[in-house]
Tab-separated table of C-alpha atoms in Angstrom:
chain	number	residue	atom	x	y	z
L	1	MET	CA	105.502	116.606	116.094
L	2	SER	CA	102.888	114.524	117.439
L	3	ASP	CA	102.791	113.801	120.384
L	4	GLY	CA	100.141	111.081	120.603
L	5	THR	CA	102.059	108.504	118.555
L	6	ALA	CA	105.446	109.123	119.796
L	7	SER	CA	104.534	108.088	123.541
L	8	ASN	CA	103.828	104.528	122.180
L	9	ARG	CA	106.531	103.571	120.212
L	10	GLU	CA	110.217	102.535	120.234
L	11	PRO	CA	111.635	101.975	117.121
L	12	ALA	CA	113.442	98.229	116.775
L	13	ASN	CA	115.730	99.496	114.140
L	14	THR	CA	116.766	102.212	111.739
L	15	ARG	CA	114.350	101.078	109.328
L	16	GLU	CA	111.391	101.442	111.642
L	17	ALA	CA	113.005	104.749	112.952
L	18	ILE	CA	112.664	106.638	109.415
L	19	MET	CA	108.962	105.287	109.387
L	20	TYR	CA	107.827	106.909	112.410
L	21	ALA	CA	110.014	110.155	111.267
L	22	THR	CA	108.241	110.231	108.394
L	23	TYR	CA	104.852	109.860	109.704
L	24	ASP	CA	105.154	112.585	111.972
L	25	ALA	CA	106.931	115.040	109.106
L	26	LEU	CA	103.421	113.879	107.177
L	27	HIS	CA	101.405	114.457	109.861
L	28	GLU	CA	103.054	117.847	110.245
L	29	HIS	CA	103.674	119.138	106.917
L	30	GLY	CA	101.296	117.139	104.632
L	31	TYR	CA	102.009	115.278	101.435
L	32	ALA	CA	102.982	118.319	99.512
L	33	GLY	CA	105.584	119.518	101.956
L	34	LEU	CA	106.973	116.449	102.621
L	35	SER	CA	111.002	116.441	102.120
L	36	ILE	CA	113.600	114.018	103.238
L	37	SER	CA	115.203	117.060	105.013
L	38	ARG	CA	111.750	117.505	107.038
L	39	ILE	CA	111.703	113.466	107.868
L	40	ALA	CA	115.256	113.754	108.643
L	41	ASP	CA	114.874	116.531	111.234
L	42	GLU	CA	111.660	114.899	112.661
L	43	GLY	CA	113.778	112.031	113.174
L	44	ASP	CA	117.028	113.504	114.097
L	45	LEU	CA	118.510	111.644	111.503
L	46	SER	CA	121.142	112.088	108.834
L	47	LYS	CA	119.951	112.185	105.312
L	48	SER	CA	122.703	109.542	104.133
L	49	THR	CA	120.819	107.335	106.662
L	50	PHE	CA	117.970	107.555	104.216
L	51	TYR	CA	119.829	106.934	101.356
L	52	HIS	CA	121.447	104.083	102.805
L	53	HIS	CA	117.646	102.487	103.120
L	54	PHE	CA	115.898	103.757	100.144
L	55	ASP	CA	116.853	104.770	96.543
L	56	ASP	CA	114.613	108.106	96.802
L	57	LYS	CA	111.496	109.592	97.993
L	58	GLU	CA	109.149	107.767	96.166
L	59	ASP	CA	111.044	104.477	97.093
L	60	LEU	CA	110.898	105.774	100.722
L	61	LEU	CA	107.237	106.364	100.602
L	62	LEU	CA	105.992	103.229	99.152
L	63	SER	CA	107.479	101.339	101.955
L	64	PHE	CA	105.815	104.163	104.306
L	65	ALA	CA	102.556	103.032	102.721
L	66	ASP	CA	103.352	99.260	103.555
L	67	PHE	CA	104.150	100.307	107.000
L	68	THR	CA	100.987	102.380	107.307
L	69	ILE	CA	98.587	99.709	105.671
L	70	ALA	CA	100.057	97.197	107.934
L	71	GLN	CA	99.943	99.580	110.708
L	72	PHE	CA	96.320	100.245	110.067
L	73	GLY	CA	95.261	96.851	109.353
L	74	ARG	CA	95.944	95.778	113.141
L	75	GLY	CA	92.733	97.466	113.551
L	76	PHE	CA	91.083	95.129	111.397
L	77	GLU	CA	92.209	92.015	112.762
L	78	VAL	CA	89.138	91.224	114.813
L	79	GLU	CA	89.998	87.764	116.357
L	80	SER	CA	86.483	86.219	115.738
L	81	THR	CA	84.356	85.428	119.012
L	82	GLY	CA	82.262	82.871	117.268
L	83	ASP	CA	79.150	85.395	117.312
L	84	PRO	CA	78.724	87.033	113.994
L	85	VAL	CA	76.889	89.492	115.359
L	86	GLU	CA	79.455	90.722	117.703
L	87	ASP	CA	82.421	90.614	115.067
L	88	LEU	CA	80.232	92.755	112.679
L	89	TYR	CA	79.972	95.376	115.182
L	90	ALA	CA	83.369	94.939	116.529
L	91	PHE	CA	84.752	95.356	112.637
L	92	LEU	CA	82.802	98.279	111.806
L	93	ASN	CA	83.575	100.243	114.832
L	94	PHE	CA	87.366	99.695	114.531
L	95	ALA	CA	87.137	100.786	110.571
L	96	LEU	CA	85.361	103.579	111.893
L	97	GLY	CA	87.635	104.409	115.213
L	98	THR	CA	85.103	103.925	117.544
L	99	HIS	CA	86.009	100.564	119.029
L	100	PRO	CA	86.343	100.804	123.002
L	101	ILE	CA	90.186	99.946	121.936
L	102	ALA	CA	90.388	102.149	119.191
L	103	ARG	CA	89.103	105.377	120.891
L	104	ASP	CA	91.706	104.879	123.680
L	105	ARG	CA	94.237	105.613	121.069
L	106	PRO	CA	94.694	109.669	121.410
L	107	ASP	CA	95.896	109.632	117.576
L	108	SER	CA	93.053	108.068	116.274
L	109	VAL	CA	91.855	110.715	113.881
L	110	GLU	CA	95.264	111.779	113.159
L	111	ARG	CA	96.345	108.116	112.060
L	112	MET	CA	93.176	108.648	109.396
L	113	GLY	CA	94.361	111.602	107.874
L	114	VAL	CA	97.626	110.068	107.359
L	115	TRP	CA	95.941	107.337	105.815
L	116	ILE	CA	93.755	109.536	103.533
L	117	GLU	CA	96.918	111.706	102.730
L	118	LEU	CA	98.793	108.069	101.188
L	119	ARG	CA	95.521	107.141	99.558
L	120	SER	CA	95.101	110.494	97.451
L	121	GLN	CA	98.567	109.999	96.052
L	122	ALA	CA	97.042	107.064	94.256
L	123	ILE	CA	94.980	109.415	91.967
L	124	HIS	CA	98.339	110.235	90.393
L	125	ASP	CA	100.540	107.121	91.199
L	126	PRO	CA	99.098	103.518	89.896
L	127	ALA	CA	101.703	101.727	92.323
L	128	PHE	CA	99.877	103.837	95.399
L	129	ALA	CA	96.254	102.790	93.481
L	130	GLU	CA	97.200	99.271	93.281
L	131	LYS	CA	98.549	98.876	97.093
L	132	PHE	CA	95.146	100.458	98.300
L	133	THR	CA	92.876	98.531	95.907
L	134	GLU	CA	94.656	95.416	97.172
L	135	THR	CA	94.809	96.531	100.876
L	136	THR	CA	90.919	97.553	100.528
L	137	GLU	CA	89.710	94.393	99.051
L	138	LYS	CA	91.597	92.613	101.817
L	139	TYR	CA	89.007	94.388	104.070
L	140	VAL	CA	86.058	93.520	101.976
L	141	GLU	CA	87.065	89.747	102.292
L	142	ASN	CA	87.446	90.355	106.175
L	143	LEU	CA	84.197	91.469	106.268
L	144	THR	CA	82.180	89.165	103.770
L	145	ASP	CA	83.468	86.531	105.813
L	146	ILE	CA	81.866	87.568	109.323
L	147	ILE	CA	78.553	88.250	107.081
L	148	ALA	CA	78.761	84.571	105.465
L	149	ALA	CA	79.263	83.230	108.868
L	150	GLY	CA	76.300	85.049	110.291
L	151	ILE	CA	74.002	83.820	107.354
L	152	GLU	CA	75.563	80.373	107.691
L	153	GLN	CA	74.604	80.321	111.644
L	154	GLY	CA	71.079	81.927	111.079
L	155	VAL	CA	71.444	84.801	112.482
L	156	PHE	CA	71.278	86.813	109.497
L	157	GLU	CA	68.916	87.182	106.788
L	158	ASP	CA	70.104	85.625	103.550
L	159	VAL	CA	72.074	88.969	101.938
L	160	GLU	CA	74.269	88.769	99.585
L	161	ALA	CA	77.227	89.132	101.712
L	162	GLU	CA	79.861	90.643	99.383
L	163	LYS	CA	78.096	93.281	98.240
L	164	THR	CA	76.787	94.498	101.474
L	165	ALA	CA	79.988	94.263	102.750
L	166	ARG	CA	81.413	96.767	99.781
L	167	PHE	CA	78.332	99.141	100.511
L	168	LEU	CA	79.292	99.002	104.524
L	169	LEU	CA	82.932	99.406	103.745
L	170	THR	CA	82.042	102.051	101.131
L	171	THR	CA	80.115	104.216	103.502
L	172	VAL	CA	82.905	103.720	106.243
L	173	ASP	CA	85.558	105.220	103.458
L	174	GLY	CA	83.139	108.397	102.998
L	175	ALA	CA	82.933	108.650	106.583
L	176	ILE	CA	86.824	108.533	107.112
L	177	LEU	CA	87.123	111.012	104.135
L	178	GLU	CA	84.481	113.714	105.899
L	179	LEU	CA	86.228	113.256	109.462
L	180	THR	CA	89.627	114.032	108.095
L	181	THR	CA	88.578	116.968	105.700
L	182	ARG	CA	85.969	118.635	107.473
L	183	THR	CA	85.957	120.780	110.758
L	184	ASP	CA	83.310	118.456	112.619
L	185	ASP	CA	82.409	114.593	113.133
L	186	THR	CA	79.823	113.250	111.281
L	187	ARG	CA	80.454	109.675	112.234
L	188	PRO	CA	77.590	109.562	115.163
L	189	VAL	CA	75.009	110.085	112.172
L	190	VAL	CA	76.415	107.980	109.514
L	191	TRP	CA	76.740	105.428	112.600
L	192	GLU	CA	73.205	105.651	113.673
L	193	LYS	CA	71.866	105.175	110.147
L	194	MET	CA	74.544	102.419	109.577
L	195	ASP	CA	73.234	100.650	112.742
L	196	GLU	CA	69.661	101.189	111.756
L	197	TYR	CA	70.503	99.504	108.212
L	198	ILE	CA	72.518	96.315	110.046
L	199	ARG	CA	69.309	95.858	112.528
L	200	THR	CA	66.549	96.228	109.445
L	201	HIS	CA	68.524	94.320	106.577
L	202	ILE	CA	71.146	92.186	107.970
L	203	VAL	CA	70.551	90.940	111.757
L	204	ARG	CA	67.431	88.637	111.825
L	205	ASP	CA	64.827	90.484	113.275
L	206	GLU	CA	63.936	88.464	116.364
L	207	LEU	CA	67.580	89.423	117.931
L	208	ASP	CA	68.868	91.766	120.120
L	209	VAL	CA	71.770	93.414	119.160
L	210	ASP	CA	71.669	96.274	121.766
L	211	GLU	CA	74.656	95.157	124.121
L	212	TYR	CA	77.032	95.497	120.502
L	213	ALA	CA	75.833	98.608	119.705
L	214	PHE	CA	78.462	100.353	121.369
L	215	ASP	CA	75.712	103.347	121.949
L	216	ASP	CA	78.424	105.350	123.612
L	217	ASN	CA	81.069	105.007	120.927
L	218	PHE	CA	81.263	108.864	120.246
L	219	GLU	CA	81.935	110.208	123.610
L	220	SER	CA	85.762	109.516	123.575
L	221	ALA	CA	86.138	109.757	120.132
L	222	ASP	CA	84.637	113.395	119.989
L	223	ASP	CA	87.168	114.020	123.071
L	224	ALA	CA	90.284	112.760	121.086
L	225	ALA	CA	89.591	114.697	118.048
R	1	MET	CA	97.526	118.288	79.280
R	2	SER	CA	94.220	117.036	79.770
R	3	ASP	CA	92.341	116.717	76.530
R	4	GLY	CA	89.110	116.107	78.388
R	5	THR	CA	88.805	119.180	79.607
R	6	ALA	CA	90.570	121.698	77.157
R	7	SER	CA	87.711	121.023	74.541
R	8	ASN	CA	84.400	122.338	76.279
R	9	ARG	CA	86.176	125.549	77.617
R	10	GLU	CA	87.134	129.202	76.570
R	11	PRO	CA	88.541	131.482	79.325
R	12	ALA	CA	86.465	134.500	79.500
R	13	ASN	CA	89.619	136.478	81.144
R	14	THR	CA	93.109	135.799	82.530
R	15	ARG	CA	91.879	134.720	85.615
R	16	GLU	CA	90.057	132.228	84.390
R	17	ALA	CA	92.560	131.267	82.207
R	18	ILE	CA	95.070	130.720	85.159
R	19	MET	CA	92.299	128.548	86.801
R	20	TYR	CA	92.025	125.793	83.758
R	21	ALA	CA	95.775	126.060	83.703
R	22	THR	CA	95.568	124.959	87.453
R	23	TYR	CA	93.221	122.456	86.555
R	24	ASP	CA	95.603	120.993	84.053
R	25	ALA	CA	98.772	121.007	86.088
R	26	LEU	CA	96.932	119.796	89.095
R	27	HIS	CA	95.745	116.344	87.081
R	28	GLU	CA	99.116	116.173	85.488
R	29	HIS	CA	101.148	116.592	88.437
R	30	GLY	CA	99.229	116.270	91.366
R	31	TYR	CA	99.170	118.330	94.673
R	32	ALA	CA	102.893	117.605	95.684
R	33	GLY	CA	104.172	118.574	92.486
R	34	LEU	CA	102.524	121.864	91.758
R	35	SER	CA	104.326	124.453	90.945
R	36	ILE	CA	103.712	128.271	89.598
R	37	SER	CA	106.042	127.541	87.097
R	38	ARG	CA	104.235	124.220	85.703
R	39	ILE	CA	100.664	126.192	86.015
R	40	ALA	CA	102.463	128.912	83.716
R	41	ASP	CA	103.599	126.086	81.514
R	42	GLU	CA	100.480	124.283	80.942
R	43	GLY	CA	98.673	127.650	80.313
R	44	ASP	CA	101.174	129.471	78.444
R	45	LEU	CA	101.083	132.355	80.930
R	46	SER	CA	104.188	134.136	82.332
R	47	LYS	CA	104.779	133.490	85.763
R	48	SER	CA	104.293	137.875	86.566
R	49	THR	CA	100.655	137.331	85.212
R	50	PHE	CA	100.287	135.158	88.548
R	51	TYR	CA	101.540	137.317	90.773
R	52	HIS	CA	99.338	140.211	89.252
R	53	HIS	CA	96.187	138.252	90.166
R	54	PHE	CA	97.573	136.224	93.215
R	55	ASP	CA	99.560	137.074	96.105
R	56	ASP	CA	101.238	133.211	96.338
R	57	LYS	CA	100.658	129.627	95.439
R	58	GLU	CA	98.552	129.489	98.509
R	59	ASP	CA	96.045	132.187	97.614
R	60	LEU	CA	95.590	131.042	93.964
R	61	LEU	CA	94.932	127.403	95.778
R	62	LEU	CA	92.185	128.639	97.686
R	63	SER	CA	90.871	130.597	94.810
R	64	PHE	CA	91.177	127.521	92.646
R	65	ALA	CA	89.445	125.312	95.651
R	66	ASP	CA	86.380	128.113	95.300
R	67	PHE	CA	86.328	127.569	91.493
R	68	THR	CA	86.303	123.356	91.384
R	69	ILE	CA	83.485	123.771	94.074
R	70	ALA	CA	81.175	126.390	92.315
R	71	GLN	CA	82.016	123.877	88.937
R	72	PHE	CA	81.491	120.446	90.838
R	73	GLY	CA	77.992	122.584	92.459
R	74	ARG	CA	76.621	122.955	89.176
R	75	GLY	CA	76.361	119.030	88.933
R	76	PHE	CA	74.147	119.152	92.146
R	77	GLU	CA	71.859	121.887	91.275
R	78	VAL	CA	69.391	119.608	89.577
R	79	GLU	CA	66.047	121.708	88.797
R	80	SER	CA	62.941	120.272	90.800
R	81	THR	CA	60.862	118.274	88.557
R	82	GLY	CA	58.257	118.347	91.338
R	83	ASP	CA	58.580	114.216	91.612
R	84	PRO	CA	60.687	113.929	94.526
R	85	VAL	CA	61.455	110.207	93.563
R	86	GLU	CA	63.200	111.505	89.970
R	87	ASP	CA	64.901	114.371	91.649
R	88	LEU	CA	66.165	111.791	94.503
R	89	TYR	CA	67.688	109.503	91.680
R	90	ALA	CA	68.966	112.594	89.677
R	91	PHE	CA	70.873	114.115	92.794
R	92	LEU	CA	72.218	110.958	93.508
R	93	ASN	CA	73.487	110.019	90.312
R	94	PHE	CA	74.692	113.490	89.306
R	95	ALA	CA	76.852	113.197	92.705
R	96	LEU	CA	78.392	109.732	91.684
R	97	GLY	CA	78.965	111.226	88.083
R	98	THR	CA	76.488	108.422	86.447
R	99	HIS	CA	73.465	110.512	85.754
R	100	PRO	CA	73.296	110.535	81.590
R	101	ILE	CA	74.250	114.407	81.491
R	102	ALA	CA	77.467	113.493	83.788
R	103	ARG	CA	78.376	110.545	81.873
R	104	ASP	CA	78.664	112.456	78.458
R	105	ARG	CA	81.268	114.190	79.926
R	106	PRO	CA	84.459	112.065	79.285
R	107	ASP	CA	86.597	114.064	82.061
R	108	SER	CA	84.102	112.995	84.822
R	109	VAL	CA	86.204	110.589	86.735
R	110	GLU	CA	89.155	112.966	86.242
R	111	ARG	CA	87.339	116.203	87.386
R	112	MET	CA	86.447	113.842	90.796
R	113	GLY	CA	90.421	113.273	91.172
R	114	VAL	CA	91.036	116.660	91.388
R	115	TRP	CA	87.991	117.087	93.911
R	116	ILE	CA	89.748	114.462	96.337
R	117	GLU	CA	93.179	116.221	95.624
R	118	LEU	CA	91.779	119.321	96.561
R	119	ARG	CA	90.121	117.984	99.508
R	120	SER	CA	92.662	116.316	101.141
R	121	GLN	CA	94.601	119.293	101.694
R	122	ALA	CA	91.897	120.062	103.991
R	123	ILE	CA	93.706	117.371	106.101
R	124	HIS	CA	96.349	120.039	107.192
R	125	ASP	CA	94.875	123.100	105.850
R	126	PRO	CA	92.013	124.737	108.323
R	127	ALA	CA	91.105	127.167	105.612
R	128	PHE	CA	90.168	124.214	103.214
R	129	ALA	CA	88.460	122.142	105.696
R	130	GLU	CA	86.230	125.021	106.430
R	131	LYS	CA	85.615	125.356	102.614
R	132	PHE	CA	84.713	121.711	102.226
R	133	THR	CA	82.763	121.362	105.339
R	134	GLU	CA	80.566	124.415	103.941
R	135	THR	CA	80.596	123.074	100.258
R	136	THR	CA	79.525	119.429	101.637
R	137	GLU	CA	76.901	120.770	104.020
R	138	LYS	CA	75.140	122.735	101.192
R	139	TYR	CA	74.564	119.473	99.354
R	140	VAL	CA	73.084	118.090	102.479
R	141	GLU	CA	70.814	120.528	102.516
R	142	ASN	CA	69.646	120.218	98.842
R	143	LEU	CA	69.025	116.485	99.374
R	144	THR	CA	67.574	116.902	102.618
R	145	ASP	CA	64.835	119.171	100.975
R	146	ILE	CA	64.350	116.573	98.271
R	147	ILE	CA	63.525	114.156	100.979
R	148	ALA	CA	61.618	116.476	102.787
R	149	ALA	CA	59.444	117.296	99.687
R	150	GLY	CA	59.216	113.461	99.091
R	151	ILE	CA	57.780	113.211	102.759
R	152	GLU	CA	55.324	116.207	102.487
R	153	GLN	CA	53.952	114.434	99.147
R	154	GLY	CA	53.341	111.389	100.877
R	155	VAL	CA	55.688	109.140	98.155
R	156	PHE	CA	58.461	109.055	100.737
R	157	GLU	CA	58.207	107.184	104.139
R	158	ASP	CA	58.400	109.199	107.438
R	159	VAL	CA	62.042	109.070	107.682
R	160	GLU	CA	64.497	111.555	109.242
R	161	ALA	CA	65.179	113.970	106.187
R	162	GLU	CA	68.197	115.113	107.417
R	163	LYS	CA	70.258	111.920	109.079
R	164	THR	CA	69.195	110.121	105.850
R	165	ALA	CA	70.585	112.727	103.545
R	166	ARG	CA	73.816	112.256	105.242
R	167	PHE	CA	74.037	108.759	105.211
R	168	LEU	CA	73.255	108.886	101.467
R	169	LEU	CA	76.028	111.714	100.683
R	170	THR	CA	78.619	109.755	103.265
R	171	THR	CA	78.420	106.747	100.785
R	172	VAL	CA	78.627	109.173	98.054
R	173	ASP	CA	81.739	110.292	99.546
R	174	GLY	CA	83.184	106.836	100.300
R	175	ALA	CA	82.384	105.772	96.281
R	176	ILE	CA	84.200	108.954	94.975
R	177	LEU	CA	87.097	108.383	97.092
R	178	GLU	CA	87.433	104.753	96.119
R	179	LEU	CA	86.584	105.740	92.135
R	180	THR	CA	90.044	107.762	92.412
R	181	THR	CA	92.232	105.759	94.322
R	182	ARG	CA	91.390	102.406	93.251
R	183	THR	CA	92.002	100.602	89.922
R	184	ASP	CA	88.741	99.626	89.666
R	185	ASP	CA	85.158	101.330	89.463
R	186	THR	CA	83.246	100.188	92.966
R	187	ARG	CA	80.214	102.269	91.591
R	188	PRO	CA	77.991	99.950	90.471
R	189	VAL	CA	77.853	97.562	93.623
R	190	VAL	CA	77.594	100.635	95.790
R	191	TRP	CA	74.590	102.185	93.527
R	192	GLU	CA	73.176	98.444	93.610
R	193	LYS	CA	72.807	98.270	97.463
R	194	MET	CA	71.890	102.311	97.747
R	195	ASP	CA	69.131	101.786	95.192
R	196	GLU	CA	67.844	99.017	97.473
R	197	TYR	CA	67.883	101.264	100.468
R	198	ILE	CA	66.280	103.531	98.789
R	199	ARG	CA	63.395	101.193	97.549
R	200	THR	CA	63.221	99.535	100.833
R	201	HIS	CA	63.782	102.509	103.441
R	202	ILE	CA	62.737	105.689	101.926
R	203	VAL	CA	60.009	105.428	98.817
R	204	ARG	CA	56.406	103.789	99.963
R	205	ASP	CA	56.091	100.222	99.022
R	206	GLU	CA	53.607	100.819	96.481
R	207	LEU	CA	55.456	103.195	93.967
R	208	ASP	CA	57.315	101.931	91.349
R	209	VAL	CA	60.690	103.747	90.698
R	210	ASP	CA	62.282	101.611	87.888
R	211	GLU	CA	61.921	104.358	85.479
R	212	TYR	CA	64.148	106.647	87.414
R	213	ALA	CA	67.102	103.904	88.314
R	214	PHE	CA	68.999	104.462	85.555
R	215	ASP	CA	69.855	100.911	85.261
R	216	ASP	CA	72.507	101.357	82.352
R	217	ASN	CA	74.082	103.897	84.263
R	218	PHE	CA	77.446	102.398	84.611
R	219	GLU	CA	78.230	101.261	80.933
R	220	SER	CA	79.224	105.003	79.715
R	221	ALA	CA	80.816	105.530	83.288
R	222	ASP	CA	83.027	102.658	82.636
R	223	ASP	CA	84.154	103.744	78.919
R	224	ALA	CA	85.230	107.124	80.528
R	225	ALA	CA	87.025	105.232	83.262
């Protein structure tokens, strides 16, 4: 059982209860060890309840991917402050799980593990590959919009907005893969270099970005890991 | 059965035959669908042969991780040319599977899929996490050595060698995750921006790196995907 996630949630209906139980079973046993029985155990649900809502395990897991993507996506829905520099830093720190709001969640790293676990199903399952392509494209669009707004307002250099967004998000993807599959947290160094890239390549020289840079953003993340 | 890999190999002994059969079964069925029976089927081997060599599936898969890491690692053993610029480009293109030698292998993307599949086991299995931490640290060391040699020889700017190596390899990790879990190949854009980063941050301004930049490095990679 995952203590971190159980605390903040109260399922609205049986379907949602199944989603939470799937999360717990996946976190506990991994994808390879996942079974309807184990999910039922986690959620104190009967197996017949599952088959009332889902055709089979594949059907359940595709729905669970949607559920996870929607939950994860909330972290990327940064309401624009009107300041592209602030938006850029907020977006990337949400993505890396180092934003002050994200790091207050003790299950931040655990949720990224479930994300990678689901995403790796795309290696063999085209339905998952399509889902994750569509989802990650949406993140690219969101970040492209922030960068384009900065260029428009004259606070960013005239960079290629979409390509720059893709480069940054690929680095974020790598950081999440490393965070969930290594024994240490590589994000402090990655963030330091990414911050340097933002200051030298994206933000105009004369701007001071220190107030947005979350210099202390890894202290709490380390505690949570 | 994976046609791409079967062609180039002739197992030296039963243990190696089991490794190739595991590769095929993993590529075909994914980690979640992996069983000793399926591996035996792929390799025309009896189940008793397995238990002669391995205690159980976990034992087999940890050995398979070593085998895969060793095979993958060969791609990173770029013999130094004495020119750090050439070494840097060769190393990164090997890592991304876009080096002329790597892209002649039709199974380059498939092998990266098996790599991510194995690596994602580290989310739940500390033995895998330790193995992949140790392995990826070795890549960091190799790339750090190349960057340090470039600084030493005065062809690179005085960057922080190890941190720069980590940043580049995290981006490579993200590119491999995306390549294996999306329906498209994001490497051309990532490479374009990484190349720009190398030219503006690492290599000294006056040097012309065009001859090492593998401008055509994605044509064959696309064909292979």
